[in-house]
Amino acid sequence: MDSRRQLDVIAEIVRVAAATGIDVWLRGGWAMDFFLGEVTRPHRDIDFFCAADDAAPLVSALHENGYRDDPGPPPEQQRDLLTADGIEVSFALFGRDTDGCPTVAGGPYAGARWPADLLTWQPCRLGNVTCRIVGPRAQIEIKEMMPVWVPGAPRRDKDAWDVARLRAALLSPRLTSPTARQAPAPRPATP
C-alpha cells in the first residue's frame, strides 16, 4: 500500500474530524510511525480510536467525503470504512468508566478497560501531517496483550518488531516525557 496516499487519508480524516468537533487517535503501526517520526514499514490499513458517541457523526461526515462502509466487527465496537480507492480505515470505539478511563465500547468485551494512558499522548507529526496518537506505552501493552486478551489472536512478527522499536525510542533521552516529545523533521521513506 502506498504510504504517501495513506498519509493523505490520515490528514483528511484529521481534518474531517476536527471540522465536526471530534477527536480521533491513531493506533497500530501508523501511531508508532507518527511517534517515531518516520515510516518504518508498509501498512495494510489505518487504525484509529474514536469515542463511541462520536462515531455516527464522524462516519456520516466521512460518507460525505466518499468513504463507504466495510462490514466488520459489531458497529457498537468498531466502524470500518473504505476510501473511494479502497484504503481500509477502522475506528475502534471507546467509552469511559466512572474514573474516566477509556473502555471497550461494545461487543463481547464491552466495559473492559483500555490502558489508562491510552489517549494521553500529545499530537505527533509525520511529514506535514499532525495527529493525536495512542500513547506508546499503551501501544506496547496492547500489542503484547492482544493474544492474551483475545485467545487465538496470533503473535505477529511485525508486532514484536514494533514493540522493540517503541521500547528503544522510549529510552531515548529526548523522550523522557510526553511533553518533551519534539516532532522530528520528516525523513524521506520508501517502504
CSV table of C-alpha atoms in Angstrom, one decimal:
chain,number,residue,atom,x,y,z
A,1,MET,CA,0.0,0.0,0.0
A,2,ASP,CA,1.3,3.5,-0.9
A,3,SER,CA,2.4,5.2,2.3
A,4,ARG,CA,2.0,8.7,0.8
A,5,ARG,CA,-1.6,8.0,-0.1
A,6,GLN,CA,-2.3,6.6,3.3
A,7,LEU,CA,-0.8,9.8,4.9
A,8,ASP,CA,-3.1,11.8,2.7
A,9,VAL,CA,-6.0,9.8,4.1
A,10,ILE,CA,-4.9,10.3,7.7
A,11,ALA,CA,-4.7,14.1,7.0
A,12,GLU,CA,-8.1,14.0,5.5
A,13,ILE,CA,-9.6,12.1,8.5
A,14,VAL,CA,-8.0,14.5,10.9
A,15,ARG,CA,-9.4,17.5,9.0
A,16,VAL,CA,-12.9,16.0,8.8
A,17,ALA,CA,-12.9,15.0,12.5
A,18,ALA,CA,-11.7,18.5,13.5
A,19,ALA,CA,-14.3,20.2,11.3
A,20,THR,CA,-17.0,18.2,13.1
A,21,GLY,CA,-15.5,18.8,16.6
A,22,ILE,CA,-14.5,15.2,17.1
A,23,ASP,CA,-11.2,13.8,18.4
A,24,VAL,CA,-9.5,10.8,16.8
A,25,TRP,CA,-6.3,9.0,17.9
A,26,LEU,CA,-4.2,6.9,15.5
A,27,ARG,CA,-3.4,3.4,16.8
A,28,GLY,CA,-1.4,0.5,15.5
A,29,GLY,CA,1.5,0.8,13.1
A,30,TRP,CA,0.7,4.3,12.0
A,31,ALA,CA,0.6,5.5,15.6
A,32,MET,CA,4.1,4.0,16.0
A,33,ASP,CA,5.4,5.7,12.9
A,34,PHE,CA,4.0,9.1,14.0
A,35,PHE,CA,5.7,8.7,17.4
A,36,LEU,CA,9.0,7.7,15.7
A,37,GLY,CA,8.7,10.5,13.1
A,38,GLU,CA,9.3,8.2,10.1
A,39,VAL,CA,7.6,5.5,8.1
A,40,THR,CA,9.1,2.3,9.3
A,41,ARG,CA,7.3,-0.4,7.3
A,42,PRO,CA,4.4,-0.8,4.9
A,43,HIS,CA,0.9,-0.6,6.4
A,44,ARG,CA,-2.1,-2.6,5.2
A,45,ASP,CA,-4.7,-0.2,6.8
A,46,ILE,CA,-5.2,2.8,9.0
A,47,ASP,CA,-6.5,2.3,12.6
A,48,PHE,CA,-7.9,5.0,14.9
A,49,PHE,CA,-9.7,5.2,18.2
A,50,CYS,CA,-12.9,7.4,18.4
A,51,ALA,CA,-15.4,7.9,21.2
A,52,ALA,CA,-18.5,5.8,20.7
A,53,ASP,CA,-20.7,8.8,21.0
A,54,ASP,CA,-18.8,10.5,18.1
A,55,ALA,CA,-18.9,7.5,15.7
A,56,ALA,CA,-22.2,8.3,13.9
A,57,PRO,CA,-21.4,12.0,13.1
A,58,LEU,CA,-17.8,11.1,12.1
A,59,VAL,CA,-18.9,8.3,9.8
A,60,SER,CA,-21.6,10.5,8.3
A,61,ALA,CA,-19.1,13.2,7.6
A,62,LEU,CA,-16.7,10.7,6.0
A,63,HIS,CA,-19.5,9.2,3.9
A,64,GLU,CA,-20.0,12.8,2.5
A,65,ASN,CA,-16.3,12.6,1.5
A,66,GLY,CA,-16.7,9.4,-0.5
A,67,TYR,CA,-16.0,6.8,2.2
A,68,ARG,CA,-18.2,3.7,2.3
A,69,ASP,CA,-18.9,1.2,5.0
A,70,ASP,CA,-16.9,-2.0,5.1
A,71,PRO,CA,-18.7,-4.6,7.2
A,72,GLY,CA,-16.6,-5.9,10.1
A,73,PRO,CA,-17.0,-6.2,13.9
A,74,PRO,CA,-20.2,-5.1,15.5
A,75,PRO,CA,-20.8,-1.4,14.8
A,76,GLU,CA,-21.0,-0.7,18.6
A,77,GLN,CA,-17.4,-2.0,18.9
A,78,GLN,CA,-15.7,-0.7,15.7
A,79,ARG,CA,-16.6,1.1,12.5
A,80,ASP,CA,-14.8,0.0,9.3
A,81,LEU,CA,-14.7,2.1,6.2
A,82,LEU,CA,-13.1,2.1,2.8
A,83,THR,CA,-11.9,5.2,0.9
A,84,ALA,CA,-13.1,5.5,-2.7
A,85,ASP,CA,-9.8,3.9,-3.8
A,86,GLY,CA,-10.1,1.0,-1.4
A,87,ILE,CA,-7.9,2.0,1.6
A,88,GLU,CA,-9.1,0.3,4.8
A,89,VAL,CA,-9.8,2.6,7.8
A,90,SER,CA,-11.1,1.4,11.1
A,91,PHE,CA,-12.3,3.3,14.2
A,92,ALA,CA,-12.2,1.2,17.4
A,93,LEU,CA,-14.8,2.8,19.7
A,94,PHE,CA,-14.3,3.6,23.3
A,95,GLY,CA,-16.5,4.6,26.2
A,96,ARG,CA,-15.3,5.7,29.6
A,97,ASP,CA,-15.8,4.2,33.1
A,98,THR,CA,-16.7,6.2,36.2
A,99,ASP,CA,-13.0,7.1,36.7
A,100,GLY,CA,-12.7,8.4,33.1
A,101,CYS,CA,-10.6,5.5,32.0
A,102,PRO,CA,-11.3,4.5,28.3
A,103,THR,CA,-13.2,1.3,28.0
A,104,VAL,CA,-14.2,-1.0,25.1
A,105,ALA,CA,-17.5,0.4,23.9
A,106,GLY,CA,-19.2,-2.7,22.7
A,107,GLY,CA,-19.1,-6.4,21.7
A,108,PRO,CA,-18.1,-9.2,24.0
A,109,TYR,CA,-15.6,-7.1,25.9
A,110,ALA,CA,-17.8,-4.1,26.4
A,111,GLY,CA,-16.7,-2.2,29.6
A,112,ALA,CA,-13.2,-3.7,29.7
A,113,ARG,CA,-10.7,-1.1,30.5
A,114,TRP,CA,-8.1,0.0,28.0
A,115,PRO,CA,-4.7,1.2,29.4
A,116,ALA,CA,-5.3,4.4,31.4
A,117,ASP,CA,-2.7,6.3,29.4
A,118,LEU,CA,-4.2,5.3,26.0
A,119,LEU,CA,-5.3,8.8,25.0
A,120,THR,CA,-2.9,11.0,26.9
A,121,TRP,CA,0.0,11.4,24.5
A,122,GLN,CA,0.3,14.7,22.7
A,123,PRO,CA,-0.1,15.0,18.9
A,124,CYS,CA,2.9,13.9,16.8
A,125,ARG,CA,3.9,14.9,13.3
A,126,LEU,CA,5.0,12.8,10.3
A,127,GLY,CA,5.9,14.8,7.2
A,128,ASN,CA,3.3,17.6,7.1
A,129,VAL,CA,0.6,15.7,8.9
A,130,THR,CA,-0.1,16.2,12.7
A,131,CYS,CA,-2.3,13.7,14.5
A,132,ARG,CA,-3.1,12.5,18.0
A,133,ILE,CA,-1.8,9.1,18.7
A,134,VAL,CA,-2.3,6.3,21.2
A,135,GLY,CA,0.4,6.6,23.8
A,136,PRO,CA,3.5,4.4,23.1
A,137,ARG,CA,3.4,2.6,26.4
A,138,ALA,CA,-0.3,1.8,25.9
A,139,GLN,CA,0.5,0.7,22.3
A,140,ILE,CA,3.2,-1.7,23.7
A,141,GLU,CA,0.7,-3.1,26.2
A,142,ILE,CA,-2.0,-3.6,23.6
A,143,LYS,CA,0.4,-5.3,21.1
A,144,GLU,CA,1.8,-7.6,23.8
A,145,MET,CA,-1.5,-8.4,25.4
A,146,MET,CA,-3.8,-8.9,22.4
A,147,PRO,CA,-3.1,-12.6,22.1
A,148,VAL,CA,-3.8,-13.0,25.9
A,149,TRP,CA,-7.0,-10.8,25.8
A,150,VAL,CA,-8.3,-12.5,22.6
A,151,PRO,CA,-7.4,-16.2,22.7
A,152,GLY,CA,-6.5,-17.3,19.2
A,153,ALA,CA,-5.2,-13.8,18.1
A,154,PRO,CA,-1.8,-14.6,16.6
A,155,ARG,CA,1.5,-13.2,17.9
A,156,ARG,CA,2.7,-11.4,14.8
A,157,ASP,CA,6.4,-10.7,13.9
A,158,LYS,CA,5.6,-7.1,13.0
A,159,ASP,CA,4.1,-6.6,16.5
A,160,ALA,CA,7.3,-7.8,18.2
A,161,TRP,CA,9.3,-5.6,15.9
A,162,ASP,CA,7.1,-2.6,16.6
A,163,VAL,CA,7.3,-3.2,20.4
A,164,ALA,CA,11.1,-3.4,20.2
A,165,ARG,CA,11.2,-0.1,18.2
A,166,LEU,CA,8.9,1.7,20.7
A,167,ARG,CA,10.8,0.4,23.7
A,168,ALA,CA,14.1,1.7,22.3
A,169,ALA,CA,12.6,5.1,21.4
A,170,LEU,CA,11.1,5.4,24.9
A,171,LEU,CA,14.7,5.0,26.3
A,172,SER,CA,15.9,8.0,24.2
A,173,PRO,CA,16.8,11.0,26.5
A,174,ARG,CA,14.8,13.3,24.3
A,175,LEU,CA,11.6,11.3,25.0
A,176,THR,CA,11.6,11.4,28.8
A,177,SER,CA,8.0,12.5,29.0
A,178,PRO,CA,5.2,13.2,26.5
A,179,THR,CA,5.7,16.9,26.8
A,180,ALA,CA,9.4,16.5,25.9
A,181,ARG,CA,8.5,14.9,22.6
A,182,GLN,CA,9.5,17.1,19.7
A,183,ALA,CA,8.2,16.2,16.3
A,184,PRO,CA,11.3,15.5,14.2
A,185,ALA,CA,11.9,16.8,10.7
A,186,PRO,CA,10.4,14.4,8.2
A,187,ARG,CA,12.6,11.9,6.6
A,188,PRO,CA,12.1,10.5,3.1
A,189,ALA,CA,10.8,7.0,3.4
A,190,THR,CA,10.4,4.3,0.8
A,191,PRO,CA,8.5,1.4,2.5
